[in-house]
PDB file of C-alpha atoms in Angstrom:
ATOM      1  CA  MET A   1    -205.108  94.731  58.082  1.00  0.00           C
ATOM      2  CA  ALA A   2    -208.224  94.456  60.266  1.00  0.00           C
ATOM      3  CA  PHE A   3    -208.059  95.046  64.022  1.00  0.00           C
ATOM      4  CA  VAL A   4    -209.736  91.696  64.863  1.00  0.00           C
ATOM      5  CA  GLU A   5    -209.194  88.781  62.492  1.00  0.00           C
ATOM      6  CA  PHE A   6    -210.736  85.338  62.830  1.00  0.00           C
ATOM      7  CA  GLU A   7    -209.489  82.958  60.142  1.00  0.00           C
ATOM      8  CA  LYS A   8    -211.105  79.491  59.912  1.00  0.00           C
ATOM      9  CA  VAL A   9    -211.440  79.231  63.694  1.00  0.00           C
ATOM     10  CA  SER A  10    -212.810  75.991  65.079  1.00  0.00           C
ATOM     11  CA  LYS A  11    -213.408  74.783  68.600  1.00  0.00           C
ATOM     12  CA  ILE A  12    -214.214  71.240  69.619  1.00  0.00           C
ATOM     13  CA  TYR A  13    -215.082  70.344  73.207  1.00  0.00           C
ATOM     14  CA  HIS A  14    -214.468  66.797  74.399  1.00  0.00           C
ATOM     15  CA  THR A  15    -216.738  65.013  76.855  1.00  0.00           C
ATOM     16  CA  GLY A  16    -215.239  61.600  77.304  1.00  0.00           C
ATOM     17  CA  ALA A  17    -215.112  60.063  73.831  1.00  0.00           C
ATOM     18  CA  VAL A  18    -217.731  62.486  72.486  1.00  0.00           C
ATOM     19  CA  GLU A  19    -216.637  65.492  70.416  1.00  0.00           C
ATOM     20  CA  ILE A  20    -218.863  68.561  70.494  1.00  0.00           C
ATOM     21  CA  PRO A  21    -218.086  71.112  67.774  1.00  0.00           C
ATOM     22  CA  ALA A  22    -218.797  74.627  69.026  1.00  0.00           C
ATOM     23  CA  LEU A  23    -217.293  76.554  66.073  1.00  0.00           C
ATOM     24  CA  ARG A  24    -216.504  75.484  62.520  1.00  0.00           C
ATOM     25  CA  ASP A  25    -214.357  77.628  60.244  1.00  0.00           C
ATOM     26  CA  ALA A  26    -215.486  80.953  61.773  1.00  0.00           C
ATOM     27  CA  THR A  27    -214.004  83.707  59.611  1.00  0.00           C
ATOM     28  CA  PHE A  28    -214.620  87.433  59.993  1.00  0.00           C
ATOM     29  CA  GLN A  29    -212.883  90.771  60.518  1.00  0.00           C
ATOM     30  CA  VAL A  30    -213.612  93.819  62.649  1.00  0.00           C
ATOM     31  CA  GLU A  31    -212.013  97.180  61.981  1.00  0.00           C
ATOM     32  CA  LYS A  32    -210.572  99.276  64.820  1.00  0.00           C
ATOM     33  CA  GLY A  33    -213.245 101.427  66.423  1.00  0.00           C
ATOM     34  CA  GLU A  34    -216.196  99.424  65.067  1.00  0.00           C
ATOM     35  CA  ILE A  35    -219.106  97.895  66.900  1.00  0.00           C
ATOM     36  CA  CYS A  36    -219.525  94.262  65.857  1.00  0.00           C
ATOM     37  CA  VAL A  37    -222.632  92.307  66.840  1.00  0.00           C
ATOM     38  CA  ILE A  38    -222.427  88.518  66.669  1.00  0.00           C
ATOM     39  CA  VAL A  39    -225.848  86.921  66.177  1.00  0.00           C
ATOM     40  CA  GLY A  40    -226.991  83.335  65.896  1.00  0.00           C
ATOM     41  CA  ALA A  41    -229.233  80.678  67.326  1.00  0.00           C
ATOM     42  CA  SER A  42    -228.777  79.335  70.835  1.00  0.00           C
ATOM     43  CA  GLY A  43    -225.849  76.915  70.791  1.00  0.00           C
ATOM     44  CA  ALA A  44    -224.327  78.426  67.641  1.00  0.00           C
ATOM     45  CA  GLY A  45    -221.023  79.184  69.393  1.00  0.00           C
ATOM     46  CA  LYS A  46    -221.363  82.922  70.075  1.00  0.00           C
ATOM     47  CA  THR A  47    -220.085  82.721  73.655  1.00  0.00           C
ATOM     48  CA  THR A  48    -217.298  80.345  72.620  1.00  0.00           C
ATOM     49  CA  LEU A  49    -216.236  82.828  69.936  1.00  0.00           C
ATOM     50  CA  LEU A  50    -216.178  85.708  72.447  1.00  0.00           C
ATOM     51  CA  ASN A  51    -214.278  83.602  74.988  1.00  0.00           C
ATOM     52  CA  ILE A  52    -211.643  82.795  72.373  1.00  0.00           C
ATOM     53  CA  LEU A  53    -211.343  86.465  71.385  1.00  0.00           C
ATOM     54  CA  GLY A  54    -211.052  87.390  75.053  1.00  0.00           C
ATOM     55  CA  GLY A  55    -208.351  84.836  75.769  1.00  0.00           C
ATOM     56  CA  MET A  56    -210.531  82.884  78.206  1.00  0.00           C
ATOM     57  CA  ASP A  57    -210.716  79.820  75.964  1.00  0.00           C
ATOM     58  CA  THR A  58    -208.396  78.274  73.401  1.00  0.00           C
ATOM     59  CA  LEU A  59    -209.236  77.279  69.860  1.00  0.00           C
ATOM     60  CA  THR A  60    -208.844  73.904  68.218  1.00  0.00           C
ATOM     61  CA  GLY A  61    -207.861  75.222  64.791  1.00  0.00           C
ATOM     62  CA  GLY A  62    -207.438  78.425  62.850  1.00  0.00           C
ATOM     63  CA  THR A  63    -205.980  81.806  63.763  1.00  0.00           C
ATOM     64  CA  VAL A  64    -207.129  84.770  65.851  1.00  0.00           C
ATOM     65  CA  LYS A  65    -205.300  88.084  65.609  1.00  0.00           C
ATOM     66  CA  LEU A  66    -205.882  91.292  67.504  1.00  0.00           C
ATOM     67  CA  ASP A  67    -204.108  94.368  66.192  1.00  0.00           C
ATOM     68  CA  GLY A  68    -201.739  92.154  64.196  1.00  0.00           C
ATOM     69  CA  ARG A  69    -200.778  89.946  67.166  1.00  0.00           C
ATOM     70  CA  ASP A  70    -201.547  86.238  66.844  1.00  0.00           C
ATOM     71  CA  ILE A  71    -203.267  85.671  70.193  1.00  0.00           C
ATOM     72  CA  SER A  72    -204.261  82.141  69.178  1.00  0.00           C
ATOM     73  CA  ARG A  73    -200.645  81.089  69.776  1.00  0.00           C
ATOM     74  CA  TYR A  74    -200.294  82.742  73.180  1.00  0.00           C
ATOM     75  CA  ASP A  75    -199.410  80.603  76.196  1.00  0.00           C
ATOM     76  CA  ARG A  76    -201.222  80.915  79.529  1.00  0.00           C
ATOM     77  CA  ARG A  77    -199.040  83.735  80.840  1.00  0.00           C
ATOM     78  CA  GLN A  78    -199.384  85.720  77.619  1.00  0.00           C
ATOM     79  CA  LEU A  79    -203.167  85.255  77.672  1.00  0.00           C
ATOM     80  CA  THR A  80    -203.310  86.549  81.244  1.00  0.00           C
ATOM     81  CA  GLU A  81    -201.376  89.670  80.250  1.00  0.00           C
ATOM     82  CA  TYR A  82    -203.576  90.082  77.164  1.00  0.00           C
ATOM     83  CA  ARG A  83    -206.748  89.982  79.316  1.00  0.00           C
ATOM     84  CA  ARG A  84    -205.260  92.517  81.751  1.00  0.00           C
ATOM     85  CA  ARG A  85    -204.109  95.013  79.119  1.00  0.00           C
ATOM     86  CA  ASP A  86    -206.212  94.690  75.995  1.00  0.00           C
ATOM     87  CA  VAL A  87    -209.764  93.573  76.725  1.00  0.00           C
ATOM     88  CA  GLY A  88    -212.612  94.438  79.031  1.00  0.00           C
ATOM     89  CA  PHE A  89    -215.376  91.903  79.653  1.00  0.00           C
ATOM     90  CA  VAL A  90    -219.064  92.557  80.249  1.00  0.00           C
ATOM     91  CA  PHE A  91    -220.961  89.389  81.141  1.00  0.00           C
ATOM     92  CA  GLN A  92    -224.697  88.663  81.046  1.00  0.00           C
ATOM     93  CA  PHE A  93    -224.768  87.818  84.748  1.00  0.00           C
ATOM     94  CA  TYR A  94    -222.663  90.795  85.962  1.00  0.00           C
ATOM     95  CA  ASN A  95    -220.326  88.630  88.119  1.00  0.00           C
ATOM     96  CA  LEU A  96    -220.112  91.294  90.827  1.00  0.00           C
ATOM     97  CA  ILE A  97    -218.727  90.442  94.263  1.00  0.00           C
ATOM     98  CA  GLN A  98    -221.747  90.829  96.522  1.00  0.00           C
ATOM     99  CA  ASN A  99    -219.938  91.930  99.698  1.00  0.00           C
ATOM    100  CA  LEU A 100    -218.037  94.720  97.909  1.00  0.00           C
ATOM    101  CA  THR A 101    -219.465  98.124  97.019  1.00  0.00           C
ATOM    102  CA  ALA A 102    -219.802  99.250  93.425  1.00  0.00           C
ATOM    103  CA  LEU A 103    -216.581 101.232  93.816  1.00  0.00           C
ATOM    104  CA  GLU A 104    -214.735  98.298  95.376  1.00  0.00           C
ATOM    105  CA  ASN A 105    -215.895  95.990  92.551  1.00  0.00           C
ATOM    106  CA  VAL A 106    -214.324  98.359  90.036  1.00  0.00           C
ATOM    107  CA  GLU A 107    -211.219  98.998  92.147  1.00  0.00           C
ATOM    108  CA  ILE A 108    -210.473  95.285  92.462  1.00  0.00           C
ATOM    109  CA  ALA A 109    -210.376  95.027  88.664  1.00  0.00           C
ATOM    110  CA  ALA A 110    -208.153  98.115  88.528  1.00  0.00           C
ATOM    111  CA  GLN A 111    -205.606  96.383  90.755  1.00  0.00           C
ATOM    112  CA  LEU A 112    -205.068  93.710  88.109  1.00  0.00           C
ATOM    113  CA  CYS A 113    -203.913  95.975  85.289  1.00  0.00           C
ATOM    114  CA  PRO A 114    -200.767  98.048  84.876  1.00  0.00           C
ATOM    115  CA  HIS A 115    -202.248 101.463  84.025  1.00  0.00           C
ATOM    116  CA  PRO A 116    -205.831 101.651  85.293  1.00  0.00           C
ATOM    117  CA  LEU A 117    -208.162 104.596  85.046  1.00  0.00           C
ATOM    118  CA  ASP A 118    -209.565 106.129  88.239  1.00  0.00           C
ATOM    119  CA  ALA A 119    -212.357 103.779  89.404  1.00  0.00           C
ATOM    120  CA  ALA A 120    -214.541 106.541  90.860  1.00  0.00           C
ATOM    121  CA  GLU A 121    -214.272 108.584  87.667  1.00  0.00           C
ATOM    122  CA  VAL A 122    -215.237 105.600  85.523  1.00  0.00           C
ATOM    123  CA  LEU A 123    -218.292 104.997  87.726  1.00  0.00           C
ATOM    124  CA  ARG A 124    -219.267 108.649  87.309  1.00  0.00           C
ATOM    125  CA  GLU A 125    -218.905 108.279  83.532  1.00  0.00           C
ATOM    126  CA  VAL A 126    -221.390 105.381  83.493  1.00  0.00           C
ATOM    127  CA  GLY A 127    -223.860 107.399  85.579  1.00  0.00           C
ATOM    128  CA  LEU A 128    -223.239 105.868  89.005  1.00  0.00           C
ATOM    129  CA  GLY A 129    -221.523 108.744  90.773  1.00  0.00           C
ATOM    130  CA  GLU A 130    -224.167 108.735  93.496  1.00  0.00           C
ATOM    131  CA  ARG A 131    -224.266 104.940  93.877  1.00  0.00           C
ATOM    132  CA  MET A 132    -220.617 103.958  94.287  1.00  0.00           C
ATOM    133  CA  LYS A 133    -220.953 103.150  97.992  1.00  0.00           C
ATOM    134  CA  ASN A 134    -223.900 100.811  97.386  1.00  0.00           C
ATOM    135  CA  PHE A 135    -223.589  97.042  97.394  1.00  0.00           C
ATOM    136  CA  PRO A 136    -224.855  95.074  94.367  1.00  0.00           C
ATOM    137  CA  ALA A 137    -228.019  93.996  96.221  1.00  0.00           C
ATOM    138  CA  GLN A 138    -228.855  97.701  96.651  1.00  0.00           C
ATOM    139  CA  LEU A 139    -228.624  98.356  92.902  1.00  0.00           C
ATOM    140  CA  SER A 140    -231.100  97.656  90.119  1.00  0.00           C
ATOM    141  CA  GLY A 141    -230.203  95.197  87.357  1.00  0.00           C
ATOM    142  CA  GLY A 142    -229.354  98.076  85.039  1.00  0.00           C
ATOM    143  CA  GLU A 143    -227.142  99.693  87.673  1.00  0.00           C
ATOM    144  CA  GLN A 144    -225.352  96.404  88.344  1.00  0.00           C
ATOM    145  CA  GLN A 145    -224.703  96.038  84.629  1.00  0.00           C
ATOM    146  CA  ARG A 146    -223.261  99.584  84.556  1.00  0.00           C
ATOM    147  CA  VAL A 147    -220.923  98.590  87.410  1.00  0.00           C
ATOM    148  CA  ALA A 148    -219.875  95.631  85.258  1.00  0.00           C
ATOM    149  CA  ILE A 149    -219.216  97.999  82.350  1.00  0.00           C
ATOM    150  CA  ALA A 150    -217.183 100.307  84.595  1.00  0.00           C
ATOM    151  CA  ARG A 151    -215.175  97.277  85.739  1.00  0.00           C
ATOM    152  CA  ALA A 152    -214.534  96.414  82.071  1.00  0.00           C
ATOM    153  CA  LEU A 153    -213.473  99.988  81.285  1.00  0.00           C
ATOM    154  CA  VAL A 154    -211.165 100.612  84.239  1.00  0.00           C
ATOM    155  CA  ASN A 155    -208.166  98.987  82.543  1.00  0.00           C
ATOM    156  CA  ASN A 156    -208.656 101.325  79.552  1.00  0.00           C
ATOM    157  CA  PRO A 157    -208.929  98.435  77.065  1.00  0.00           C
ATOM    158  CA  ASN A 158    -208.829  98.824  73.309  1.00  0.00           C
ATOM    159  CA  THR A 159    -211.590  96.189  72.997  1.00  0.00           C
ATOM    160  CA  ILE A 160    -214.772  95.603  75.002  1.00  0.00           C
ATOM    161  CA  ILE A 161    -216.287  92.129  74.762  1.00  0.00           C
ATOM    162  CA  ALA A 162    -219.911  91.946  75.908  1.00  0.00           C
ATOM    163  CA  ASP A 163    -221.611  88.540  76.093  1.00  0.00           C
ATOM    164  CA  GLU A 164    -225.390  89.083  75.999  1.00  0.00           C
ATOM    165  CA  PRO A 165    -225.097  92.215  78.151  1.00  0.00           C
ATOM    166  CA  THR A 166    -228.834  92.978  77.931  1.00  0.00           C
ATOM    167  CA  GLY A 167    -230.040  89.420  78.557  1.00  0.00           C
ATOM    168  CA  ASN A 168    -231.307  90.147  82.077  1.00  0.00           C
ATOM    169  CA  LEU A 169    -232.545  93.694  81.504  1.00  0.00           C
ATOM    170  CA  ASP A 170    -235.940  95.103  80.600  1.00  0.00           C
ATOM    171  CA  PRO A 171    -236.283  96.888  77.231  1.00  0.00           C
ATOM    172  CA  GLU A 172    -235.707 100.372  78.679  1.00  0.00           C
ATOM    173  CA  ARG A 173    -232.541  99.340  80.555  1.00  0.00           C
ATOM    174  CA  SER A 174    -231.372  97.392  77.485  1.00  0.00           C
ATOM    175  CA  LEU A 175    -231.632 100.549  75.397  1.00  0.00           C
ATOM    176  CA  GLU A 176    -229.706 102.539  78.036  1.00  0.00           C
ATOM    177  CA  LEU A 177    -226.972  99.901  78.099  1.00  0.00           C
ATOM    178  CA  MET A 178    -226.641  99.772  74.323  1.00  0.00           C
ATOM    179  CA  SER A 179    -226.488 103.594  74.231  1.00  0.00           C
ATOM    180  CA  LEU A 180    -223.655 103.438  76.766  1.00  0.00           C
ATOM    181  CA  LEU A 181    -221.775 100.896  74.632  1.00  0.00           C
ATOM    182  CA  VAL A 182    -222.220 103.184  71.596  1.00  0.00           C
ATOM    183  CA  LYS A 183    -220.832 106.097  73.642  1.00  0.00           C
ATOM    184  CA  ILE A 184    -217.823 103.964  74.645  1.00  0.00           C
ATOM    185  CA  ASN A 185    -217.340 103.037  70.992  1.00  0.00           C
ATOM    186  CA  GLU A 186    -217.455 106.684  69.911  1.00  0.00           C
ATOM    187  CA  LEU A 187    -214.418 107.267  72.144  1.00  0.00           C
ATOM    188  CA  GLY A 188    -212.469 104.826  69.930  1.00  0.00           C
ATOM    189  CA  THR A 189    -212.931 101.515  71.715  1.00  0.00           C
ATOM    190  CA  THR A 190    -213.767  98.502  69.569  1.00  0.00           C
ATOM    191  CA  VAL A 191    -216.896  96.784  70.906  1.00  0.00           C
ATOM    192  CA  VAL A 192    -217.830  93.176  70.153  1.00  0.00           C
ATOM    193  CA  VAL A 193    -221.275  92.087  71.403  1.00  0.00           C
TER     194      VAL A 193
END
């Protein structure tokens, strides 16, 4: 049994009477501890797929399982618990709270999960030990993205979901970020980009 299983997953958005298919029969598997990269043209449904895997969006048809659990049948409360315990999100646009320091941005995420890691230690692990008291505006794009990764890691998830994490970074910072995701993966975390 694969760790992540998508079986004939479809998603249709409705805008008035218009139906917009975002996914059609998406089927794939990811083994525990793998790095999986989802590629496709703009509008192909990559973000929709990641949002469904992360429990932030629901599917229209098919089945999604994570570690044998059918998350596609979870209700709202179960999805909230799933997001708190099982997944860490890294977004393209960081989504940091501007009036909180790097440390506070990670600590606020830690407050939402039952068994968080130490926020300061996680920031040190992503190379921001000297920058934890800085606000997002005082950090480079690469440093802000590392804060976002630390925020995703603080709940000690078994899966990291990264939606275009290098989209706003220059090539050098993109390489650093991907190296960090590989390092996280080598510690046993499944990474889906």
